[in-house]
Amino acid sequence: MNIIQGLIETGNVGRPGWRIVNNNGAFGVVNNLSSNVFTILKDGTIGLGSNVPANLISTFSSNINVVANYGGSVSTDVVVKETQYASNYIFSTSNILASKINSIPIPWTSGSSNIYNLSCNVGIGTTNPAVKLHVIGGDIACAGNISAYYSDERLKTKVCDITEPLEIIDKLNGFYYIPNALAYRNGITHNTQEVGLSAQDVQSVLPEIVKLAPFDLARDEDDNMVSKSGENYLTISYERLAPVFVEAIKELKKDKCVLNEKYDNLLQDITLLKQKIDGVSESVSESV
């Protein structure tokens, strides 16, 4: 052990040791007398691989991984709490990195088994989500039901009926299609044959159910929804066609009832006419 000018050291060069520096209250563990491995300064800051930690806990190494590994039989949690600024978190459930969540801001909160965000948008495949959940570049799969919007009539003020639903449907054309080169350039990844309608056709008769395509959504400085590309690529809320189909079926049923009534009247007229013909035939036979 060496004690030199307030410096207490153990170990030899090239061998593990520790040092206490009295002039600034620092404690350090070194792998030799010139390279710090672990340092605690008098203000409580801790350095791993550094003798000048800039934060409460600072790490400095060519290998930047920080791993918390628990080998017991009881489940445990590793919690990183940040009280002021956005931070980066990495969570792993095994030796393989299971998931990464970068730059999680303060509004993210965890309670029991839930994680939620009270104010911000969530983006998957996009760094600028324009809506509460904005997914780009892939499918969304759900094994259960998806509930959205509202349908309770107590929440609605009826404006008008859907008139001439058959005329609306007559202006639409269903077709099979595959994505083209422009679709691929805009991040569409499917290459299978699909069935659908033209958003432009639907917009001409039902503009209420045509929206900006998710890949083209953005918010301007006034928080208005705008086209990110400026091209206003469109999509259709297909489920909103259901009311038109309902009214169209009802109209077809009315037409069927009218046709049935005409058929019944014609059948009755034919029956009466046949009876008259039969009567005339009998009269002719008797006269002969």
Tab-separated table of C-alpha atoms in Angstrom:
chain	number	residue	atom	x	y	z
A	1	MET	CA	0.000	0.000	0.000
A	2	ASN	CA	1.301	3.437	-0.941
A	3	ILE	CA	0.210	6.696	0.718
A	4	ILE	CA	1.480	9.648	-1.303
A	5	GLN	CA	0.224	13.247	-0.786
A	6	GLY	CA	-3.286	12.195	0.275
A	7	LEU	CA	-3.445	9.402	-2.307
A	8	ILE	CA	-3.989	5.876	-0.959
A	9	GLU	CA	-3.279	3.083	-3.442
A	10	THR	CA	-3.172	-0.708	-3.377
A	11	GLY	CA	-1.971	-3.120	-6.016
A	12	ASN	CA	0.826	-2.894	-8.529
A	13	VAL	CA	0.981	-1.718	-12.111
A	14	GLY	CA	-0.862	-4.223	-14.278
A	15	ARG	CA	-2.683	-5.743	-11.308
A	16	PRO	CA	-6.138	-4.881	-9.857
A	17	GLY	CA	-6.253	-2.356	-7.078
A	18	TRP	CA	-8.148	0.600	-5.640
A	19	ARG	CA	-7.310	4.190	-4.901
A	20	ILE	CA	-8.735	6.925	-2.698
A	21	VAL	CA	-7.837	10.493	-3.614
A	22	ASN	CA	-8.221	12.725	-0.586
A	23	ASN	CA	-7.866	16.087	-2.346
A	24	ASN	CA	-11.211	15.760	-4.144
A	25	GLY	CA	-12.922	13.012	-2.156
A	26	ALA	CA	-12.934	10.502	-5.016
A	27	PHE	CA	-12.849	6.731	-4.690
A	28	GLY	CA	-11.722	4.559	-7.572
A	29	VAL	CA	-11.070	0.951	-8.537
A	30	VAL	CA	-8.454	0.459	-11.238
A	31	ASN	CA	-7.184	-2.453	-13.309
A	32	ASN	CA	-3.757	-0.845	-13.085
A	33	LEU	CA	-2.496	2.399	-11.593
A	34	SER	CA	-3.313	4.397	-14.710
A	35	SER	CA	-6.725	3.172	-15.894
A	36	ASN	CA	-9.910	3.687	-13.862
A	37	VAL	CA	-12.583	0.971	-13.917
A	38	PHE	CA	-14.940	2.293	-11.237
A	39	THR	CA	-15.075	5.812	-9.808
A	40	ILE	CA	-17.261	7.562	-7.226
A	41	LEU	CA	-16.844	11.325	-6.927
A	42	LYS	CA	-17.670	13.326	-3.807
A	43	ASP	CA	-20.919	14.636	-5.398
A	44	GLY	CA	-22.229	11.065	-5.746
A	45	THR	CA	-21.715	10.671	-9.493
A	46	ILE	CA	-20.529	7.235	-10.583
A	47	GLY	CA	-18.292	6.398	-13.511
A	48	LEU	CA	-17.945	2.971	-15.108
A	49	GLY	CA	-14.855	2.952	-17.292
A	50	SER	CA	-14.315	6.667	-16.632
A	51	ASN	CA	-12.835	8.754	-13.824
A	52	VAL	CA	-14.764	11.884	-14.903
A	53	PRO	CA	-18.464	10.863	-14.920
A	54	ALA	CA	-20.641	13.626	-16.409
A	55	ASN	CA	-23.966	12.199	-15.193
A	56	LEU	CA	-25.267	10.486	-12.088
A	57	ILE	CA	-24.189	7.168	-13.626
A	58	SER	CA	-21.897	7.362	-16.655
A	59	THR	CA	-20.522	4.489	-18.714
A	60	PHE	CA	-17.647	4.688	-21.152
A	61	SER	CA	-16.590	1.643	-23.135
A	62	SER	CA	-16.199	0.373	-26.690
A	63	ASN	CA	-18.854	-2.156	-25.659
A	64	ILE	CA	-21.849	0.061	-24.841
A	65	ASN	CA	-24.155	-2.742	-23.648
A	66	VAL	CA	-25.502	-2.445	-20.109
A	67	VAL	CA	-27.149	-5.723	-19.047
A	68	ALA	CA	-29.214	-6.481	-15.950
A	69	ASN	CA	-29.462	-10.258	-15.569
A	70	TYR	CA	-31.391	-12.002	-12.811
A	71	GLY	CA	-30.847	-15.732	-12.339
A	72	GLY	CA	-33.450	-16.455	-9.664
A	73	SER	CA	-36.809	-18.208	-9.954
A	74	VAL	CA	-38.940	-15.156	-9.106
A	75	SER	CA	-39.899	-12.630	-11.795
A	76	THR	CA	-38.237	-9.246	-11.448
A	77	ASP	CA	-38.407	-5.865	-13.129
A	78	VAL	CA	-35.722	-3.536	-14.373
A	79	VAL	CA	-37.043	0.016	-14.164
A	80	VAL	CA	-35.531	3.132	-15.729
A	81	LYS	CA	-37.180	6.337	-14.502
A	82	GLU	CA	-36.651	9.745	-16.065
A	83	THR	CA	-38.300	12.827	-14.625
A	84	GLN	CA	-37.557	15.624	-17.057
A	85	TYR	CA	-36.229	14.767	-20.501
A	86	ALA	CA	-36.915	12.196	-23.190
A	87	SER	CA	-34.721	9.120	-22.828
A	88	ASN	CA	-33.874	5.887	-24.631
A	89	TYR	CA	-34.853	2.507	-23.200
A	90	ILE	CA	-33.972	-1.019	-24.314
A	91	PHE	CA	-35.866	-4.008	-22.917
A	92	SER	CA	-34.871	-7.641	-23.333
A	93	THR	CA	-36.586	-10.806	-22.085
A	94	SER	CA	-33.731	-13.186	-22.932
A	95	ASN	CA	-30.202	-13.235	-24.270
A	96	ILE	CA	-31.636	-12.061	-27.592
A	97	LEU	CA	-32.741	-8.447	-27.731
A	98	ALA	CA	-36.524	-8.752	-27.838
A	99	SER	CA	-37.533	-5.170	-28.446
A	100	LYS	CA	-36.222	-1.636	-28.533
A	101	ILE	CA	-38.166	1.506	-27.730
A	102	ASN	CA	-36.263	4.700	-28.427
A	103	SER	CA	-36.872	8.225	-27.165
A	104	ILE	CA	-39.853	7.529	-24.917
A	105	PRO	CA	-41.145	10.896	-23.625
A	106	ILE	CA	-42.527	11.616	-20.175
A	107	PRO	CA	-46.255	11.003	-20.932
A	108	TRP	CA	-45.643	7.249	-21.107
A	109	THR	CA	-46.818	5.778	-17.810
A	110	SER	CA	-46.996	2.252	-16.503
A	111	GLY	CA	-49.559	1.049	-14.002
A	112	SER	CA	-49.861	-2.623	-12.984
A	113	SER	CA	-49.924	-4.454	-16.347
A	114	ASN	CA	-50.785	-1.452	-18.527
A	115	ILE	CA	-48.667	1.063	-20.388
A	116	TYR	CA	-50.339	4.152	-21.732
A	117	ASN	CA	-49.811	7.609	-23.173
A	118	LEU	CA	-52.271	10.324	-22.215
A	119	SER	CA	-51.469	12.968	-24.801
A	120	CYS	CA	-49.071	12.024	-27.608
A	121	ASN	CA	-49.386	10.021	-30.826
A	122	VAL	CA	-47.793	6.601	-31.293
A	123	GLY	CA	-45.939	5.746	-34.490
A	124	ILE	CA	-44.955	2.291	-35.745
A	125	GLY	CA	-42.826	2.500	-38.861
A	126	THR	CA	-42.955	6.302	-38.763
A	127	THR	CA	-41.221	8.927	-36.637
A	128	ASN	CA	-43.973	11.488	-37.239
A	129	PRO	CA	-47.323	9.898	-36.311
A	130	ALA	CA	-50.236	12.108	-37.409
A	131	VAL	CA	-52.931	10.244	-35.451
A	132	LYS	CA	-53.145	8.450	-32.104
A	133	LEU	CA	-51.856	5.172	-33.609
A	134	HIS	CA	-50.107	5.548	-36.965
A	135	VAL	CA	-48.739	2.377	-38.580
A	136	ILE	CA	-46.692	2.456	-41.787
A	137	GLY	CA	-45.176	-0.391	-43.791
A	138	GLY	CA	-47.076	-3.477	-42.700
A	139	ASP	CA	-50.281	-5.224	-41.668
A	140	ILE	CA	-52.127	-5.015	-38.373
A	141	ALA	CA	-53.369	-8.380	-37.078
A	142	CYS	CA	-55.925	-8.727	-34.303
A	143	ALA	CA	-57.391	-12.004	-33.024
A	144	GLY	CA	-60.345	-10.233	-31.388
A	145	ASN	CA	-62.931	-7.656	-32.397
A	146	ILE	CA	-61.980	-4.082	-33.233
A	147	SER	CA	-64.426	-1.433	-32.007
A	148	ALA	CA	-64.235	2.102	-33.358
A	149	TYR	CA	-66.153	5.365	-33.606
A	150	TYR	CA	-69.757	5.465	-32.296
A	151	SER	CA	-73.190	4.368	-33.551
A	152	ASP	CA	-75.581	5.196	-30.710
A	153	GLU	CA	-78.455	7.245	-32.173
A	154	ARG	CA	-78.524	9.350	-28.997
A	155	LEU	CA	-75.198	10.791	-30.121
A	156	LYS	CA	-76.355	11.625	-33.646
A	157	THR	CA	-78.371	14.436	-35.191
A	158	LYS	CA	-79.863	13.105	-38.417
A	159	VAL	CA	-79.261	15.440	-41.347
A	160	CYS	CA	-81.041	13.610	-44.184
A	161	ASP	CA	-81.813	10.189	-45.649
A	162	ILE	CA	-79.620	8.400	-48.180
A	163	THR	CA	-81.462	8.926	-51.439
A	164	GLU	CA	-81.057	6.948	-54.665
A	165	PRO	CA	-78.641	4.388	-53.198
A	166	LEU	CA	-78.841	2.266	-56.350
A	167	GLU	CA	-77.666	5.230	-58.400
A	168	ILE	CA	-74.713	5.613	-56.035
A	169	ILE	CA	-73.759	1.954	-56.377
A	170	ASP	CA	-74.243	2.060	-60.139
A	171	LYS	CA	-71.448	4.648	-60.365
A	172	LEU	CA	-68.965	2.379	-58.582
A	173	ASN	CA	-66.917	-0.333	-60.235
A	174	GLY	CA	-65.311	-3.194	-58.363
A	175	PHE	CA	-62.132	-4.690	-59.795
A	176	TYR	CA	-59.076	-6.810	-59.037
A	177	TYR	CA	-55.689	-5.109	-58.834
A	178	ILE	CA	-52.063	-5.370	-57.739
A	179	PRO	CA	-49.857	-2.504	-56.451
A	180	ASN	CA	-47.959	-0.644	-59.163
A	181	ALA	CA	-44.503	0.977	-59.152
A	182	LEU	CA	-45.844	4.221	-57.664
A	183	ALA	CA	-47.357	2.275	-54.780
A	184	TYR	CA	-44.018	0.559	-54.087
A	185	ARG	CA	-42.218	3.911	-54.079
A	186	ASN	CA	-44.641	5.077	-51.405
A	187	GLY	CA	-43.935	2.167	-49.103
A	188	ILE	CA	-46.692	-0.278	-50.114
A	189	THR	CA	-45.205	-3.733	-49.541
A	190	HIS	CA	-47.992	-6.072	-50.686
A	191	ASN	CA	-47.525	-7.913	-53.970
A	192	THR	CA	-50.681	-10.040	-53.962
A	193	GLN	CA	-53.860	-9.540	-55.965
A	194	GLU	CA	-56.509	-7.509	-54.127
A	195	VAL	CA	-60.138	-6.566	-54.761
A	196	GLY	CA	-61.427	-3.046	-54.267
A	197	LEU	CA	-62.873	0.193	-55.596
A	198	SER	CA	-61.436	3.420	-56.956
A	199	ALA	CA	-61.234	6.123	-54.281
A	200	GLN	CA	-61.836	8.719	-56.976
A	201	ASP	CA	-65.078	6.973	-58.057
A	202	VAL	CA	-66.271	6.797	-54.463
A	203	GLN	CA	-65.280	10.414	-53.824
A	204	SER	CA	-67.564	11.546	-56.674
A	205	VAL	CA	-70.650	10.116	-54.928
A	206	LEU	CA	-69.651	9.662	-51.258
A	207	PRO	CA	-66.865	12.144	-50.414
A	208	GLU	CA	-67.562	11.632	-46.690
A	209	ILE	CA	-65.927	8.187	-46.677
A	210	VAL	CA	-62.769	9.071	-48.620
A	211	LYS	CA	-59.705	10.009	-46.537
A	212	LEU	CA	-55.999	10.607	-47.003
A	213	ALA	CA	-54.072	7.343	-47.253
A	214	PRO	CA	-52.229	6.515	-43.994
A	215	PHE	CA	-48.783	6.596	-45.654
A	216	ASP	CA	-49.509	10.160	-46.833
A	217	LEU	CA	-50.732	11.595	-43.512
A	218	ALA	CA	-49.005	14.504	-41.775
A	219	ARG	CA	-49.802	17.499	-39.569
A	220	ASP	CA	-49.020	21.075	-40.535
A	221	GLU	CA	-47.857	23.776	-38.125
A	222	ASP	CA	-51.496	24.482	-37.196
A	223	ASP	CA	-52.064	20.777	-36.433
A	224	ASN	CA	-54.301	20.312	-39.478
A	225	MET	CA	-54.260	16.967	-41.288
A	226	VAL	CA	-52.487	17.373	-44.636
A	227	SER	CA	-50.929	15.309	-47.408
A	228	LYS	CA	-47.275	14.639	-46.593
A	229	SER	CA	-46.334	14.281	-50.250
A	230	GLY	CA	-48.632	17.011	-51.536
A	231	GLU	CA	-50.173	14.460	-53.930
A	232	ASN	CA	-53.247	13.759	-51.730
A	233	TYR	CA	-53.174	9.974	-52.075
A	234	LEU	CA	-56.551	8.577	-51.014
A	235	THR	CA	-58.117	5.594	-49.287
A	236	ILE	CA	-61.696	4.489	-48.610
A	237	SER	CA	-63.445	3.730	-45.328
A	238	TYR	CA	-65.071	0.613	-46.787
A	239	GLU	CA	-67.181	-0.067	-43.694
A	240	ARG	CA	-68.983	3.244	-44.295
A	241	LEU	CA	-70.481	1.782	-47.476
A	242	ALA	CA	-72.703	-0.467	-45.333
A	243	PRO	CA	-75.514	2.136	-44.883
A	244	VAL	CA	-75.658	2.604	-48.660
A	245	PHE	CA	-75.919	-1.158	-49.153
A	246	VAL	CA	-78.719	-1.311	-46.557
A	247	GLU	CA	-80.726	1.406	-48.303
A	248	ALA	CA	-80.045	-0.149	-51.713
A	249	ILE	CA	-81.349	-3.528	-50.540
A	250	LYS	CA	-84.453	-1.843	-49.100
A	251	GLU	CA	-85.027	-0.075	-52.418
A	252	LEU	CA	-84.653	-3.353	-54.301
A	253	LYS	CA	-87.145	-4.926	-51.912
A	254	LYS	CA	-89.646	-2.136	-52.633
A	255	ASP	CA	-89.161	-2.667	-56.368
A	256	LYS	CA	-89.667	-6.392	-55.853
A	257	CYS	CA	-92.898	-5.765	-53.944
A	258	VAL	CA	-94.173	-3.547	-56.773
A	259	LEU	CA	-93.257	-6.194	-59.357
A	260	ASN	CA	-94.911	-8.905	-57.263
A	261	GLU	CA	-98.081	-6.829	-57.049
A	262	LYS	CA	-98.085	-6.302	-60.820
A	263	TYR	CA	-97.474	-10.010	-61.323
A	264	ASP	CA	-100.380	-10.897	-59.046
A	265	ASN	CA	-102.657	-8.454	-60.896
A	266	LEU	CA	-101.598	-9.844	-64.274
A	267	LEU	CA	-102.111	-13.397	-63.035
A	268	GLN	CA	-105.579	-12.443	-61.829
A	269	ASP	CA	-106.390	-10.824	-65.188
A	270	ILE	CA	-105.140	-13.906	-67.033
A	271	THR	CA	-107.303	-16.124	-64.834
A	272	LEU	CA	-110.394	-14.003	-65.515
A	273	LEU	CA	-109.596	-13.921	-69.220
A	274	LYS	CA	-109.199	-17.697	-69.257
A	275	GLN	CA	-112.544	-18.077	-67.528
A	276	LYS	CA	-114.198	-15.876	-70.144
A	277	ILE	CA	-112.573	-17.829	-72.971
A	278	ASP	CA	-113.755	-21.080	-71.423
A	279	GLY	CA	-117.302	-19.643	-71.163
A	280	VAL	CA	-117.301	-18.594	-74.793
A	281	SER	CA	-116.025	-22.023	-75.834
A	282	GLU	CA	-118.845	-23.743	-73.941
A	283	SER	CA	-121.454	-21.449	-75.566
A	284	VAL	CA	-120.101	-22.216	-79.020
A	285	SER	CA	-120.162	-25.939	-78.315
A	286	GLU	CA	-123.777	-25.841	-77.142
A	287	SER	CA	-124.905	-23.878	-80.205
A	288	VAL	CA	-123.342	-26.430	-82.505
